[in-house]
Each structure stands twice: as structure tokens, then as C-alpha cells.
Amino acid sequence: MPSNRDSCMRATWVVLACVVSSPWGEAQEMIPKPSAEKTPSVRLPQTAIDKASFPVVDVHTHFWIKGRHDAELLDRYVQWMDRNGIEVCVSLDGQIPGKLDEHLDFLWARYRDRFVVFANLDFIGSGSLDRPGTLACNDSRFVRDMCERLQAAADQRRVSGLKFFKDFGLRYRNADGSLIAIDDPRWDPIWECCARNRLPVIMHTADPSAFFRPADQDNERAGELAAHPEWSFAGPEYPSRESLHAARNRVIARHPKTTFIAAHFGNDAEDLQELSGWMDTYPNLYVEFSSRLNELGRQPYSSQAFFERYQDRILLGTDGPFPEERLRIYWRFLETRDEYFLYSEKSPPPQGDWRIYALGLPPEILKKVYHANAAAVIPGVAERLAARHPHLLD
Ligand SMILES: [Zn+2]
């Protein structure tokens, strides 16, 4: 059994977490940097790409959750979009009832040509997670009411899709205290409404596999979990990651006319063989890779093969608004053949202590991933692209 201090020294991330509460002031001096941050001895080409080679649609952004309707941020971000070649952003923050109209007013007042919005459903309403019986989603009128609102927004062309957050499956509970199942048949009218109106459903299900394992010294994401204990879903009080994925997959199978976009590569970028199996089984399943450069970039051969095979069903997302430095890492990752570089502008790198390798995708795949696939499945995107680049989608 190693001593407390020994086990701290085994992983740099854990050392950092330990020292925060260390009574030894001088320990600060001894903290080694995480290995991804150290200057590598290997000398490699560093390709600076400050604009994507083809027009980009970013299908995963949060201009309310992260941007808080800050008009200055929006103006600045649109300048970054212009500089980087991002033509259209999809904001996923149009909560109904309530926030959708305000969100559209905010984005469309000046930039109607640059943004479309996905709705998301307010499962909580005036209720409280501590008392599940009070949650809006447990009211018998919830599904009908949400479908009516979604239909009205679709009729007015004010919504381009529907977003589900990870709380769906992990935190929302039935009145009896049991977790709400993703594949509960009571949601079927919602999936059907989306199919009728050709609204894709983007779903964040579960989380990285490391977050479902104990945050011990063998967990490669222990540093993050120490800093954010609320990200951990390890323990008997949570459903398994596998059961969440299986429930989502049953929904996808049961509603073949609904287009599903699994956010963050289905939270399964760690296992592209498994994700490939899902892609092969469900032709109505698409994926977007926001915040997963960390995973894809450490398995570049597997990732290249995946992008080659599923090039018609992969969309680009960033989970932004993020600083321009982060956007440029996406272009570098997709377009160059750079090796062993940082996947984030943040220090230490926020999603695992390692570096990544770029994919060097050919132009025909880049065009699909950057914009053509999004234009094909997300209402409102093609017309915005065409207005700015008349022959882009010919
Ligand atoms: Zn997100």
C-alpha cells in the first residue's frame, strides 16, 4: 500500500490536486508540469492556420449558457467567425417555453444570416430536482404542450432542431424518484414531431468513460474530476454509461425517420470501433466532434479511417463560443499533418494530459465535414450558406 504522498507523486495531475490542500508550503516548488505542457525535445513543423480552407458551419454553440446574451461578445465573436471562415453557428440554447424568442431576438437582431437555433425543453419548470414530483416533465400535459410549442416554432421557421442535455438520463427523475429513461415511450411524440418537421435532434448522452470510473490514480482524467467532482458519475447511484448509450440507441432504432446527432461523437470517441458499430446499425445517426479533439487526436489512424468511412454523417461542432485560439486548433487538426501538439489553448490542457496528432483530411472530406453535411440536415443552414457563397452547394 503506497503512502498518501507516494500515491500523489504517481500522477502529475493528482500531485496538483494534492498540493492545493498541502500543509507544506515549499511543495509548490516541486510540482512538475503536466507532461503535455513540457517543451518537447522533438522538433516538428508547426503549421499556423488562421482560417479554415472552406466555409464552416459550427453545429454546437451556446450563446446563452456560455455567452449570457452579451452583445459585445456576440459582436466580437462574429468578427472571429469572419476571420476564421465560420459562416453559420447553431446555438443550442433556445429553451422552450421562455428563452427561445428572447434568444432569437438577441441573435437575429443583427445576425439573422449567421445563426440558427435549436430548441431545448425545460424539464424542470417551476419544480425542483430535489422533489421530482414537482418537475414540469412529470406533468401529464408536458409532452403535448412541448410538441405544440415545437410545432408552432417550426411552422414559423424559428427553430432548426432540438437539443437534449446530459441531464436527460442522468439527473431528471420520475415522481417516484427513479431516473427518467431516455427511451421512455412517453417521449415518442417528441421524436415524431421532429421527424415530421425534419428537425434533427442533437443529444448529449452520458459523458467520457473516465467520468464513470472512480477518480483514483489510475484514472487518466483524475485531475479534472478532482477539480470538478460534480462531473463524476461513478457509483451505484448513477446508471452505467453503457445503459445510457443503449437506451439512446433504442430510441434511434425506434424512430428511423428522425435524424439524431450524437453530440461529442456520442461520448464514445474513446472507442471508435463501438461507435462505428452504431453508425453501421443506424443510418439516421450523425455525430459531431465538439470538445473531442483530445480523444480523436491521440488515435489519428483510427480517426482518419472513421472520417473516411462516415464522411457523409460527421458534423463540426466546437461547444463554443471559445477564444479564437481554440477555433484555430480545429482547422489545424483537420487540415494539417502536424504531430504532437496541444489540443487546447488552456494550460494545463483541460481534457487529459496529452498531446494530439492532426488528421490531414482531403478537401472532399473537409467540405462535407465543414459545411455540406450540416447544410443537408439542419433547416436554415443551406439558405444562409447560399446567400453568402452562391455556388458553394452546387
Ligand atoms: Zn454543449
Tab-separated table of N, CA and C in Angstrom, residues 96-98 100-101 119-121 140-159 162 186-194 196-197 199:
chain	number	residue	atom	x	y	z
A	96	ILE	N	-37.534	26.112	-24.522
A	96	ILE	CA	-38.976	26.356	-24.529
A	96	ILE	C	-39.599	25.690	-23.301
A	97	PRO	N	-40.611	26.320	-22.692
A	97	PRO	CA	-41.090	27.657	-23.052
A	97	PRO	C	-40.142	28.713	-22.484
A	98	GLY	N	-40.206	29.904	-23.067
A	98	GLY	CA	-39.481	31.009	-22.439
A	98	GLY	C	-38.360	31.588	-23.250
A	100	LEU	N	-36.613	30.751	-25.995
A	100	LEU	CA	-36.421	30.676	-27.445
A	100	LEU	C	-36.584	32.041	-28.121
A	101	ASP	N	-37.687	32.724	-27.821
A	101	ASP	CA	-37.937	34.003	-28.501
A	101	ASP	C	-36.867	35.034	-28.147
A	119	ALA	N	-34.063	24.335	-30.275
A	119	ALA	CA	-34.796	24.452	-29.014
A	119	ALA	C	-34.286	23.395	-28.044
A	120	ASN	N	-34.507	23.638	-26.760
A	120	ASN	CA	-34.376	22.556	-25.778
A	120	ASN	C	-35.543	22.672	-24.813
A	121	LEU	N	-35.921	21.570	-24.202
A	121	LEU	CA	-37.139	21.535	-23.395
A	121	LEU	C	-36.816	21.800	-21.930
A	140	SER	N	-48.728	15.657	-16.659
A	140	SER	CA	-49.278	14.845	-17.761
A	140	SER	C	-49.426	15.654	-19.055
A	141	ARG	N	-49.439	16.982	-18.955
A	141	ARG	CA	-49.608	17.791	-20.186
A	141	ARG	C	-48.268	18.161	-20.823
A	142	PHE	N	-47.159	17.782	-20.207
A	142	PHE	CA	-45.839	18.269	-20.637
A	142	PHE	C	-45.542	17.950	-22.109
A	143	VAL	N	-45.676	16.683	-22.479
A	143	VAL	CA	-45.271	16.294	-23.838
A	143	VAL	C	-46.144	16.978	-24.887
A	144	ARG	N	-47.466	16.986	-24.636
A	144	ARG	CA	-48.353	17.621	-25.620
A	144	ARG	C	-48.030	19.106	-25.757
A	145	ASP	N	-47.829	19.753	-24.625
A	145	ASP	CA	-47.530	21.182	-24.617
A	145	ASP	C	-46.219	21.457	-25.370
A	146	MET	N	-45.194	20.654	-25.112
A	146	MET	CA	-43.898	20.862	-25.766
A	146	MET	C	-44.011	20.624	-27.280
A	147	CYS	N	-44.778	19.581	-27.646
A	147	CYS	CA	-44.946	19.308	-29.081
A	147	CYS	C	-45.661	20.466	-29.773
A	148	GLU	N	-46.665	21.032	-29.111
A	148	GLU	CA	-47.378	22.161	-29.717
A	148	GLU	C	-46.460	23.361	-29.900
A	149	ARG	N	-45.665	23.616	-28.894
A	149	ARG	CA	-44.745	24.762	-28.984
A	149	ARG	C	-43.681	24.546	-30.065
A	150	LEU	N	-43.200	23.314	-30.128
A	150	LEU	CA	-42.190	22.974	-31.131
A	150	LEU	C	-42.784	23.095	-32.536
A	151	GLN	N	-44.003	22.597	-32.680
A	151	GLN	CA	-44.676	22.666	-33.988
A	151	GLN	C	-44.864	24.124	-34.409
A	152	ALA	N	-45.314	24.962	-33.471
A	152	ALA	CA	-45.543	26.377	-33.803
A	152	ALA	C	-44.225	27.036	-34.215
A	153	ALA	N	-43.165	26.750	-33.490
A	153	ALA	CA	-41.862	27.344	-33.822
A	153	ALA	C	-41.385	26.843	-35.186
A	154	ALA	N	-41.639	25.552	-35.473
A	154	ALA	CA	-41.238	25.003	-36.773
A	154	ALA	C	-42.052	25.653	-37.896
A	155	ASP	N	-43.356	25.809	-37.673
A	155	ASP	CA	-44.213	26.440	-38.690
A	155	ASP	C	-43.720	27.843	-39.025
A	156	GLN	N	-43.230	28.538	-38.019
A	156	GLN	CA	-42.754	29.919	-38.238
A	156	GLN	C	-41.278	29.948	-38.631
A	157	ARG	N	-40.698	28.784	-38.832
A	157	ARG	CA	-39.283	28.650	-39.203
A	157	ARG	C	-38.367	29.370	-38.205
A	158	ARG	N	-38.710	29.227	-36.945
A	158	ARG	CA	-37.921	29.855	-35.894
A	158	ARG	C	-37.074	28.839	-35.130
A	159	VAL	N	-37.109	27.593	-35.560
A	159	VAL	CA	-36.315	26.582	-34.864
A	159	VAL	C	-35.748	25.625	-35.904
A	162	LEU	N	-33.680	20.217	-32.186
A	162	LEU	CA	-33.973	20.075	-30.759
A	162	LEU	C	-32.749	19.500	-30.059
A	186	ARG	N	-43.107	7.692	-23.384
A	186	ARG	CA	-43.858	8.952	-23.298
A	186	ARG	C	-43.221	10.056	-24.126
A	187	TRP	N	-41.915	9.924	-24.485
A	187	TRP	CA	-41.265	10.963	-25.305
A	187	TRP	C	-41.496	10.742	-26.799
A	188	ASP	N	-42.090	9.597	-27.164
A	188	ASP	CA	-42.227	9.270	-28.595
A	188	ASP	C	-42.854	10.397	-29.424
A	189	PRO	N	-43.917	11.067	-28.925
A	189	PRO	CA	-44.487	12.146	-29.757
A	189	PRO	C	-43.468	13.245	-30.079
A	190	ILE	N	-42.491	13.438	-29.192
A	190	ILE	CA	-41.479	14.475	-29.460
A	190	ILE	C	-40.581	14.044	-30.616
A	191	TRP	N	-40.130	12.783	-30.587
A	191	TRP	CA	-39.274	12.310	-31.696
A	191	TRP	C	-40.049	12.345	-33.011
A	192	GLU	N	-41.329	12.017	-32.946
A	192	GLU	CA	-42.151	12.001	-34.161
A	192	GLU	C	-42.384	13.413	-34.688
A	193	CYS	N	-42.600	14.348	-33.772
A	193	CYS	CA	-42.777	15.753	-34.183
A	193	CYS	C	-41.517	16.234	-34.902
A	194	CYS	N	-40.364	15.859	-34.394
A	194	CYS	CA	-39.099	16.263	-35.035
A	194	CYS	C	-38.984	15.635	-36.424
A	196	ARG	N	-41.481	14.718	-38.438
A	196	ARG	CA	-42.458	15.374	-39.331
A	196	ARG	C	-41.935	16.709	-39.837
A	197	ASN	N	-41.262	17.423	-38.983
A	197	ASN	CA	-40.794	18.770	-39.334
A	197	ASN	C	-39.334	18.787	-39.787
A	199	LEU	N	-36.718	18.225	-38.183
A	199	LEU	CA	-35.843	18.868	-37.201
A	199	LEU	C	-34.901	17.808	-36.627
